[in-house]
Amino acid sequence: MGYRVTESEMTALFQALKQKYTIFGPKIQQNGGRFSDDAIVGYGLLESMSDLAITEKSYFSPKEVVFPIRQTLFYFTPEGISEPESEQQPILLFLRSCDIEGIKRLDTIFLNNGPERDIYYERLREKVKFVLMECTQGFDNCFCVSMGSQNSEEYALGFKSVGSEFLFDVKDQGFEAYFEGAALSDYVPVGVTENKITLRIPEIRREDTMIFDHPLWQEYTRRCIACGRCNTSCITCSCFTMQDVAYGEGRLGERRRRWAGCHVDGFSDMAGGHSFRRKNGERMRFKTLHKISDFKRRFGFHMCVGCGRCTDVCPEHISFSTAIEKINTALQEVSKP
């Protein structure tokens, strides 16, 4: 069912939703950018509708709402172990189509990647409902259309701002009561139909082993500084490491998991000082092929959703879409008679 809501009605609606939900969304964070006086659009707690950054692209993804940067798994004492108490209030999350599709990738890794489900992720994930923010046009460095992530339908509420009014598509019947008395509308979210960047996603076969040793990766050994910003900004990167934190003399403490990433030094280190990928170009190769080939071979859809945040945040201006095109070029060269 579709509804048209005025600005004053939207204010009341938001406050009503706050009575039941903790609401997160993209918001402008002052003095949070690359320079001291720069603002940045990140994800955070929304206190009012005016906090929501509707027209701008967020610098970070909403991933940490369902997969925290640091998460305590349990506490340990001489008497045993105990899990932290979880907050009971459900979460309403404003996000774009590509991010909904990105969380679908996280669901696949944490919930459907083998016989056991990740209960820590599952407990957070089952509390979250999505409010889809319609993109009226693509942003710089986006290529969601090429990845097929521009028109997700996995949302409770669809949302669009038109002048001083707000249009909603209510798919979850549990929200119908919030719109009692609002004007009806035939609104249904529509995804963007084109981006500034259009890609051909290569089909990499198992016999295309030449791509692993191709000289194209040498460029990234020279340019990449292994800061890991691409990993932390990506909605689909799901790697983590474990950390034990001891208090006092070490008899009390907690076990945490925290984000890690394939570009960061030490991620692939093993006992004895061995490492799978020492060169930064090898790390770029691993990430790129996983995002556009390996994951799809296993699960049937690409891991990358084309949000372009990795390109946005890279201090060395490394373009992920350009890396994909370089693979296309390399495969074409090999296939020439």
mmCIF file of C-alpha atoms in Angstrom:
data_model
loop_
_atom_site.group_PDB
_atom_site.id
_atom_site.type_symbol
_atom_site.label_atom_id
_atom_site.label_comp_id
_atom_site.label_asym_id
_atom_site.label_seq_id
_atom_site.Cartn_x
_atom_site.Cartn_y
_atom_site.Cartn_z
ATOM 1 C CA MET A 1 0.000 0.000 0.000
ATOM 2 C CA GLY A 2 1.312 3.463 -0.890
ATOM 3 C CA TYR A 3 0.963 6.673 1.137
ATOM 4 C CA ARG A 4 1.712 10.387 0.752
ATOM 5 C CA VAL A 5 2.856 12.095 3.964
ATOM 6 C CA THR A 6 3.257 15.809 4.630
ATOM 7 C CA GLU A 7 6.258 17.261 6.444
ATOM 8 C CA SER A 8 4.353 17.674 9.724
ATOM 9 C CA GLU A 9 2.912 14.173 9.416
ATOM 10 C CA MET A 10 6.429 12.862 8.772
ATOM 11 C CA THR A 11 7.672 14.435 11.990
ATOM 12 C CA ALA A 12 4.890 12.737 13.946
ATOM 13 C CA LEU A 13 5.442 9.441 12.122
ATOM 14 C CA PHE A 14 9.150 9.447 12.936
ATOM 15 C CA GLN A 15 8.512 10.094 16.614
ATOM 16 C CA ALA A 16 5.920 7.303 16.692
ATOM 17 C CA LEU A 17 8.386 4.871 15.138
ATOM 18 C CA LYS A 18 11.010 5.883 17.713
ATOM 19 C CA GLN A 19 8.760 4.582 20.474
ATOM 20 C CA LYS A 20 9.336 1.038 19.230
ATOM 21 C CA TYR A 21 12.463 1.157 17.056
ATOM 22 C CA THR A 22 16.034 2.342 17.318
ATOM 23 C CA ILE A 23 16.450 4.180 14.022
ATOM 24 C CA PHE A 24 19.722 4.300 12.095
ATOM 25 C CA GLY A 25 20.488 5.976 8.797
ATOM 26 C CA PRO A 26 22.978 8.107 6.871
ATOM 27 C CA LYS A 27 23.599 11.433 8.595
ATOM 28 C CA ILE A 28 25.988 14.329 8.228
ATOM 29 C CA GLN A 29 28.804 14.122 10.768
ATOM 30 C CA GLN A 30 30.539 17.443 11.254
ATOM 31 C CA ASN A 31 34.363 17.525 11.374
ATOM 32 C CA GLY A 32 34.539 13.857 10.465
ATOM 33 C CA GLY A 33 36.101 14.113 7.002
ATOM 34 C CA ARG A 34 39.640 13.911 5.714
ATOM 35 C CA PHE A 35 40.402 17.417 6.947
ATOM 36 C CA SER A 36 39.544 18.897 10.330
ATOM 37 C CA ASP A 37 36.708 21.124 9.117
ATOM 38 C CA ASP A 38 35.200 18.667 6.630
ATOM 39 C CA ALA A 39 31.814 17.061 7.148
ATOM 40 C CA ILE A 40 31.161 13.488 6.126
ATOM 41 C CA VAL A 41 28.067 11.349 5.578
ATOM 42 C CA GLY A 42 28.242 8.247 7.755
ATOM 43 C CA TYR A 43 25.776 5.995 9.533
ATOM 44 C CA GLY A 44 24.478 6.829 12.974
ATOM 45 C CA LEU A 45 21.533 7.043 15.325
ATOM 46 C CA LEU A 46 18.741 9.299 14.005
ATOM 47 C CA GLU A 47 16.985 11.462 16.593
ATOM 48 C CA SER A 48 14.705 13.207 14.098
ATOM 49 C CA MET A 49 13.851 13.123 10.421
ATOM 50 C CA SER A 50 16.030 16.183 9.871
ATOM 51 C CA ASP A 51 19.087 14.075 10.754
ATOM 52 C CA LEU A 52 18.596 11.870 7.681
ATOM 53 C CA ALA A 53 20.900 12.700 4.749
ATOM 54 C CA ILE A 54 18.550 11.839 1.910
ATOM 55 C CA THR A 55 20.280 13.177 -1.197
ATOM 56 C CA GLU A 56 23.922 12.340 -0.446
ATOM 57 C CA LYS A 57 25.918 9.137 -0.671
ATOM 58 C CA SER A 58 27.220 7.816 2.625
ATOM 59 C CA TYR A 59 30.969 7.465 3.019
ATOM 60 C CA PHE A 60 30.564 4.293 5.069
ATOM 61 C CA SER A 61 28.072 1.483 4.672
ATOM 62 C CA PRO A 62 25.440 0.469 7.255
ATOM 63 C CA LYS A 63 27.260 -2.831 7.797
ATOM 64 C CA GLU A 64 28.193 -2.157 11.416
ATOM 65 C CA VAL A 65 24.511 -2.171 12.463
ATOM 66 C CA VAL A 66 24.372 -5.944 11.872
ATOM 67 C CA PHE A 67 28.118 -6.682 12.051
ATOM 68 C CA PRO A 68 29.718 -4.390 14.683
ATOM 69 C CA ILE A 69 33.294 -3.200 14.299
ATOM 70 C CA ARG A 70 34.015 -4.770 17.696
ATOM 71 C CA GLN A 71 31.662 -7.272 19.246
ATOM 72 C CA THR A 72 32.004 -8.954 22.629
ATOM 73 C CA LEU A 73 31.143 -12.625 22.262
ATOM 74 C CA PHE A 74 31.482 -13.610 25.921
ATOM 75 C CA TYR A 75 33.086 -12.691 29.237
ATOM 76 C CA PHE A 76 35.293 -15.103 31.162
ATOM 77 C CA THR A 77 35.838 -15.283 34.915
ATOM 78 C CA PRO A 78 37.234 -17.960 37.261
ATOM 79 C CA GLU A 79 33.624 -19.128 37.705
ATOM 80 C CA GLY A 80 32.973 -19.628 33.989
ATOM 81 C CA ILE A 81 31.810 -17.721 30.931
ATOM 82 C CA SER A 82 28.777 -15.558 30.283
ATOM 83 C CA GLU A 83 27.369 -13.809 27.243
ATOM 84 C CA PRO A 84 26.590 -10.076 27.258
ATOM 85 C CA GLU A 85 22.972 -9.048 27.520
ATOM 86 C CA SER A 86 21.510 -8.007 24.189
ATOM 87 C CA GLU A 87 19.344 -4.936 23.686
ATOM 88 C CA GLN A 88 15.760 -5.919 23.003
ATOM 89 C CA GLN A 89 14.541 -2.937 20.983
ATOM 90 C CA PRO A 90 14.220 -3.687 17.243
ATOM 91 C CA ILE A 91 16.055 -1.592 14.652
ATOM 92 C CA LEU A 92 14.771 0.380 11.686
ATOM 93 C CA LEU A 93 17.508 1.009 9.148
ATOM 94 C CA PHE A 94 17.361 3.560 6.321
ATOM 95 C CA LEU A 95 19.539 2.420 3.408
ATOM 96 C CA ARG A 96 19.742 2.190 -0.367
ATOM 97 C CA SER A 97 19.039 -0.746 -2.658
ATOM 98 C CA CYS A 98 22.690 -1.702 -3.097
ATOM 99 C CA ASP A 99 23.119 -1.842 0.679
ATOM 100 C CA ILE A 100 20.093 -4.099 1.122
ATOM 101 C CA GLU A 101 21.629 -6.387 -1.488
ATOM 102 C CA GLY A 102 24.952 -6.074 0.348
ATOM 103 C CA ILE A 103 23.417 -7.260 3.605
ATOM 104 C CA LYS A 104 21.980 -10.163 1.614
ATOM 105 C CA ARG A 105 25.616 -11.086 0.916
ATOM 106 C CA LEU A 106 26.434 -10.849 4.619
ATOM 107 C CA ASP A 107 23.428 -13.068 5.355
ATOM 108 C CA THR A 108 24.816 -15.604 2.912
ATOM 109 C CA ILE A 109 28.231 -15.666 4.607
ATOM 110 C CA PHE A 110 27.082 -15.647 8.237
ATOM 111 C CA LEU A 111 23.888 -17.675 7.992
ATOM 112 C CA ASN A 112 24.113 -19.918 4.918
ATOM 113 C CA ASN A 113 27.796 -20.682 4.502
ATOM 114 C CA GLY A 114 27.826 -24.170 5.938
ATOM 115 C CA PRO A 115 25.850 -26.231 8.451
ATOM 116 C CA GLU A 116 26.226 -23.770 11.373
ATOM 117 C CA ARG A 117 24.691 -20.304 11.537
ATOM 118 C CA ASP A 118 26.572 -17.438 13.181
ATOM 119 C CA ILE A 119 24.358 -16.824 16.209
ATOM 120 C CA TYR A 120 25.967 -13.485 17.089
ATOM 121 C CA TYR A 121 25.168 -12.086 13.657
ATOM 122 C CA GLU A 122 21.765 -13.752 13.603
ATOM 123 C CA ARG A 123 20.667 -12.175 16.894
ATOM 124 C CA LEU A 124 21.322 -8.699 15.551
ATOM 125 C CA ARG A 125 20.078 -9.380 12.049
ATOM 126 C CA GLU A 126 16.669 -10.667 13.116
ATOM 127 C CA LYS A 127 15.963 -7.343 14.884
ATOM 128 C CA VAL A 128 16.521 -5.227 11.757
ATOM 129 C CA LYS A 129 13.906 -4.019 9.273
ATOM 130 C CA PHE A 130 14.818 -1.989 6.198
ATOM 131 C CA VAL A 131 13.535 1.351 4.942
ATOM 132 C CA LEU A 132 14.578 1.561 1.306
ATOM 133 C CA MET A 133 15.732 5.033 0.244
ATOM 134 C CA GLU A 134 15.051 5.334 -3.473
ATOM 135 C CA CYS A 135 17.963 6.574 -5.575
ATOM 136 C CA THR A 136 16.707 9.086 -8.107
ATOM 137 C CA GLN A 137 20.079 9.026 -9.869
ATOM 138 C CA GLY A 138 23.369 7.197 -9.514
ATOM 139 C CA PHE A 139 26.336 8.704 -7.695
ATOM 140 C CA ASP A 140 29.911 9.015 -8.910
ATOM 141 C CA ASN A 141 31.770 5.654 -8.898
ATOM 142 C CA CYS A 142 28.515 3.637 -8.583
ATOM 143 C CA PHE A 143 28.004 0.705 -10.951
ATOM 144 C CA CYS A 144 25.040 -1.005 -9.264
ATOM 145 C CA VAL A 145 23.208 -1.508 -12.572
ATOM 146 C CA SER A 146 26.103 -3.591 -13.890
ATOM 147 C CA MET A 147 25.965 -5.713 -10.716
ATOM 148 C CA GLY A 148 22.149 -6.040 -10.729
ATOM 149 C CA SER A 149 21.720 -4.543 -7.248
ATOM 150 C CA GLN A 150 19.837 -1.367 -8.183
ATOM 151 C CA ASN A 151 16.301 -2.539 -7.478
ATOM 152 C CA SER A 152 16.051 -4.592 -4.282
ATOM 153 C CA GLU A 153 12.575 -5.580 -3.091
ATOM 154 C CA GLU A 154 13.625 -6.854 0.344
ATOM 155 C CA TYR A 155 12.311 -3.934 2.396
ATOM 156 C CA ALA A 156 9.602 -3.229 4.943
ATOM 157 C CA LEU A 157 9.098 0.377 3.843
ATOM 158 C CA GLY A 158 10.037 2.061 0.572
ATOM 159 C CA PHE A 159 10.719 5.770 0.838
ATOM 160 C CA LYS A 160 11.181 8.854 -1.347
ATOM 161 C CA SER A 161 11.298 12.588 -0.639
ATOM 162 C CA VAL A 162 9.453 14.799 -3.137
ATOM 163 C CA GLY A 163 9.645 18.481 -2.291
ATOM 164 C CA SER A 164 8.086 18.956 1.134
ATOM 165 C CA GLU A 165 6.272 15.623 1.010
ATOM 166 C CA PHE A 166 7.319 12.008 1.536
ATOM 167 C CA LEU A 167 6.105 8.965 -0.366
ATOM 168 C CA PHE A 168 6.003 5.522 1.210
ATOM 169 C CA ASP A 169 5.441 1.998 -0.057
ATOM 170 C CA VAL A 170 4.433 -0.198 2.885
ATOM 171 C CA LYS A 171 5.248 -3.860 2.265
ATOM 172 C CA ASP A 172 5.310 -4.964 5.908
ATOM 173 C CA GLN A 173 1.718 -4.916 7.156
ATOM 174 C CA GLY A 174 2.962 -4.329 10.685
ATOM 175 C CA PHE A 175 3.603 -0.701 9.723
ATOM 176 C CA GLU A 176 0.140 0.009 8.281
ATOM 177 C CA ALA A 177 -1.175 1.398 11.568
ATOM 178 C CA TYR A 178 1.454 4.156 11.532
ATOM 179 C CA PHE A 179 -0.075 5.559 8.323
ATOM 180 C CA GLU A 180 -3.683 5.666 9.475
ATOM 181 C CA GLY A 181 -5.311 8.789 8.052
ATOM 182 C CA ALA A 182 -2.510 9.503 5.554
ATOM 183 C CA ALA A 183 -3.335 10.192 1.893
ATOM 184 C CA LEU A 184 -3.077 7.186 -0.416
ATOM 185 C CA SER A 185 -0.516 7.002 -3.189
ATOM 186 C CA ASP A 186 0.449 4.599 -5.949
ATOM 187 C CA TYR A 187 4.148 5.011 -5.138
ATOM 188 C CA VAL A 188 6.478 2.067 -5.679
ATOM 189 C CA PRO A 189 10.266 2.541 -5.499
ATOM 190 C CA VAL A 190 12.070 2.454 -8.850
ATOM 191 C CA GLY A 191 15.764 1.698 -9.132
ATOM 192 C CA VAL A 192 18.147 3.705 -11.283
ATOM 193 C CA THR A 193 18.379 2.508 -14.877
ATOM 194 C CA GLU A 194 21.927 3.640 -15.627
ATOM 195 C CA ASN A 195 25.166 4.700 -13.970
ATOM 196 C CA LYS A 196 28.001 6.872 -15.165
ATOM 197 C CA ILE A 197 30.082 3.687 -15.051
ATOM 198 C CA THR A 198 29.002 0.671 -17.092
ATOM 199 C CA LEU A 199 30.937 -2.562 -16.731
ATOM 200 C CA ARG A 200 31.146 -5.941 -18.375
ATOM 201 C CA ILE A 201 31.657 -8.386 -15.515
ATOM 202 C CA PRO A 202 34.121 -11.014 -16.743
ATOM 203 C CA GLU A 203 33.331 -14.705 -16.661
ATOM 204 C CA ILE A 204 36.499 -16.198 -15.239
ATOM 205 C CA ARG A 205 36.750 -19.918 -15.873
ATOM 206 C CA ARG A 206 38.773 -22.329 -13.801
ATOM 207 C CA GLU A 207 41.141 -22.769 -16.741
ATOM 208 C CA ASP A 208 41.880 -19.032 -16.881
ATOM 209 C CA THR A 209 44.817 -19.485 -14.523
ATOM 210 C CA MET A 210 46.863 -16.854 -16.346
ATOM 211 C CA ILE A 211 44.883 -14.131 -14.593
ATOM 212 C CA PHE A 212 46.535 -15.015 -11.269
ATOM 213 C CA ASP A 213 50.038 -14.178 -12.494
ATOM 214 C CA HIS A 214 49.084 -11.416 -14.906
ATOM 215 C CA PRO A 215 51.240 -8.259 -14.787
ATOM 216 C CA LEU A 216 48.158 -6.103 -14.143
ATOM 217 C CA TRP A 217 48.429 -6.852 -10.410
ATOM 218 C CA GLN A 218 51.901 -5.329 -10.244
ATOM 219 C CA GLU A 219 50.362 -1.867 -10.533
ATOM 220 C CA TYR A 220 48.542 -2.411 -7.250
ATOM 221 C CA THR A 221 51.703 -3.582 -5.515
ATOM 222 C CA ARG A 222 53.140 -0.177 -6.396
ATOM 223 C CA ARG A 223 50.056 1.899 -5.577
ATOM 224 C CA CYS A 224 48.195 0.193 -2.730
ATOM 225 C CA ILE A 225 49.376 1.134 0.782
ATOM 226 C CA ALA A 226 47.429 -1.664 2.542
ATOM 227 C CA CYS A 227 45.417 0.735 4.698
ATOM 228 C CA GLY A 228 42.290 -1.444 4.516
ATOM 229 C CA ARG A 229 39.879 1.441 3.935
ATOM 230 C CA CYS A 230 38.337 -0.434 1.006
ATOM 231 C CA ASN A 231 37.592 -3.369 3.319
ATOM 232 C CA THR A 232 36.057 -1.316 6.107
ATOM 233 C CA SER A 233 33.882 0.789 3.782
ATOM 234 C CA CYS A 234 32.616 -2.212 1.792
ATOM 235 C CA ILE A 235 29.114 -3.433 2.647
ATOM 236 C CA THR A 236 30.020 -7.049 1.759
ATOM 237 C CA CYS A 237 33.435 -7.539 3.411
ATOM 238 C CA SER A 238 32.815 -9.932 6.298
ATOM 239 C CA CYS A 239 36.264 -10.937 7.564
ATOM 240 C CA PHE A 240 37.103 -10.671 11.251
ATOM 241 C CA THR A 241 39.737 -11.735 13.746
ATOM 242 C CA MET A 242 39.529 -12.692 17.409
ATOM 243 C CA GLN A 243 40.889 -10.718 20.343
ATOM 244 C CA ASP A 244 41.065 -11.685 24.023
ATOM 245 C CA VAL A 245 41.125 -8.722 26.410
ATOM 246 C CA ALA A 246 42.229 -9.429 29.977
ATOM 247 C CA TYR A 247 41.467 -7.271 33.012
ATOM 248 C CA GLY A 248 43.763 -6.921 35.982
ATOM 249 C CA GLU A 249 45.907 -10.025 36.393
ATOM 250 C CA GLY A 250 44.217 -11.812 33.528
ATOM 251 C CA ARG A 251 41.693 -13.920 35.407
ATOM 252 C CA LEU A 252 38.861 -11.748 34.097
ATOM 253 C CA GLY A 253 38.298 -10.645 30.551
ATOM 254 C CA GLU A 254 36.328 -10.893 27.369
ATOM 255 C CA ARG A 255 36.633 -12.360 23.910
ATOM 256 C CA ARG A 256 35.838 -10.031 21.057
ATOM 257 C CA ARG A 257 35.752 -10.304 17.356
ATOM 258 C CA ARG A 258 36.714 -7.258 15.342
ATOM 259 C CA TRP A 259 36.857 -6.374 11.700
ATOM 260 C CA ALA A 260 39.812 -7.486 9.635
ATOM 261 C CA GLY A 261 40.503 -7.355 5.923
ATOM 262 C CA CYS A 262 42.508 -8.978 3.174
ATOM 263 C CA HIS A 263 44.382 -5.740 2.389
ATOM 264 C CA VAL A 264 45.666 -5.268 5.926
ATOM 265 C CA ASP A 265 49.142 -6.456 6.928
ATOM 266 C CA GLY A 266 49.033 -9.653 8.932
ATOM 267 C CA PHE A 267 45.609 -10.834 7.773
ATOM 268 C CA SER A 268 46.916 -13.920 5.972
ATOM 269 C CA ASP A 269 49.876 -14.624 8.289
ATOM 270 C CA MET A 270 50.291 -18.124 9.696
ATOM 271 C CA ALA A 271 52.375 -19.725 12.409
ATOM 272 C CA GLY A 272 56.079 -19.673 11.615
ATOM 273 C CA GLY A 273 55.886 -16.329 9.860
ATOM 274 C CA HIS A 274 54.421 -17.672 6.626
ATOM 275 C CA SER A 275 51.951 -15.582 4.645
ATOM 276 C CA PHE A 276 49.705 -16.364 1.712
ATOM 277 C CA ARG A 277 49.827 -12.872 0.222
ATOM 278 C CA ARG A 278 52.776 -10.641 1.062
ATOM 279 C CA LYS A 279 52.516 -8.244 -1.876
ATOM 280 C CA ASN A 280 49.729 -5.685 -1.985
ATOM 281 C CA GLY A 281 48.992 -6.600 -5.588
ATOM 282 C CA GLU A 282 48.336 -10.183 -4.481
ATOM 283 C CA ARG A 283 45.869 -8.879 -1.918
ATOM 284 C CA MET A 284 44.124 -6.785 -4.556
ATOM 285 C CA ARG A 285 43.908 -9.863 -6.773
ATOM 286 C CA PHE A 286 42.382 -11.940 -3.982
ATOM 287 C CA LYS A 287 39.744 -9.323 -3.155
ATOM 288 C CA THR A 288 38.832 -8.546 -6.758
ATOM 289 C CA LEU A 289 38.442 -12.143 -7.879
ATOM 290 C CA HIS A 290 36.452 -13.003 -4.764
ATOM 291 C CA LYS A 291 34.044 -10.105 -5.328
ATOM 292 C CA ILE A 292 33.327 -10.834 -9.004
ATOM 293 C CA SER A 293 34.064 -14.535 -9.497
ATOM 294 C CA ASP A 294 34.719 -16.913 -6.588
ATOM 295 C CA PHE A 295 31.667 -15.937 -4.537
ATOM 296 C CA LYS A 296 29.367 -16.196 -7.551
ATOM 297 C CA ARG A 297 30.743 -19.610 -8.461
ATOM 298 C CA ARG A 298 29.637 -20.847 -5.051
ATOM 299 C CA PHE A 299 26.425 -18.932 -4.369
ATOM 300 C CA GLY A 300 25.127 -17.923 -7.804
ATOM 301 C CA PHE A 301 25.403 -14.115 -7.544
ATOM 302 C CA HIS A 302 28.229 -11.608 -7.324
ATOM 303 C CA MET A 303 29.558 -10.474 -3.972
ATOM 304 C CA CYS A 304 30.205 -6.911 -5.137
ATOM 305 C CA VAL A 305 27.059 -4.745 -5.349
ATOM 306 C CA GLY A 306 28.653 -1.819 -7.185
ATOM 307 C CA CYS A 307 28.260 0.836 -4.477
ATOM 308 C CA GLY A 308 31.678 2.265 -5.365
ATOM 309 C CA ARG A 309 32.599 3.142 -1.779
ATOM 310 C CA CYS A 310 35.965 1.395 -2.022
ATOM 311 C CA THR A 311 36.882 3.789 -4.823
ATOM 312 C CA ASP A 312 35.465 6.771 -2.918
ATOM 313 C CA VAL A 313 37.611 6.171 0.174
ATOM 314 C CA CYS A 314 40.916 5.021 -1.361
ATOM 315 C CA PRO A 315 43.686 7.541 -0.561
ATOM 316 C CA GLU A 316 45.609 6.332 -3.617
ATOM 317 C CA HIS A 317 42.595 6.828 -5.947
ATOM 318 C CA ILE A 318 42.489 3.163 -6.923
ATOM 319 C CA SER A 319 39.319 2.472 -8.895
ATOM 320 C CA PHE A 320 37.733 -0.923 -8.365
ATOM 321 C CA SER A 321 35.677 -0.635 -11.552
ATOM 322 C CA THR A 322 38.885 0.045 -13.493
ATOM 323 C CA ALA A 323 40.445 -3.083 -11.982
ATOM 324 C CA ILE A 324 37.490 -5.108 -13.304
ATOM 325 C CA GLU A 325 37.944 -3.636 -16.761
ATOM 326 C CA LYS A 326 41.654 -4.496 -16.666
ATOM 327 C CA ILE A 327 40.682 -8.132 -16.094
ATOM 328 C CA ASN A 328 38.381 -7.961 -19.121
ATOM 329 C CA THR A 329 41.225 -6.622 -21.216
ATOM 330 C CA ALA A 330 43.614 -9.321 -19.990
ATOM 331 C CA LEU A 331 41.151 -12.114 -20.781
ATOM 332 C CA GLN A 332 40.524 -10.711 -24.266
ATOM 333 C CA GLU A 333 44.241 -10.640 -25.003
ATOM 334 C CA VAL A 334 44.569 -14.294 -24.122
ATOM 335 C CA SER A 335 41.569 -15.299 -26.225
ATOM 336 C CA LYS A 336 42.928 -13.668 -29.399
ATOM 337 C CA PRO A 337 44.033 -16.230 -32.007
#
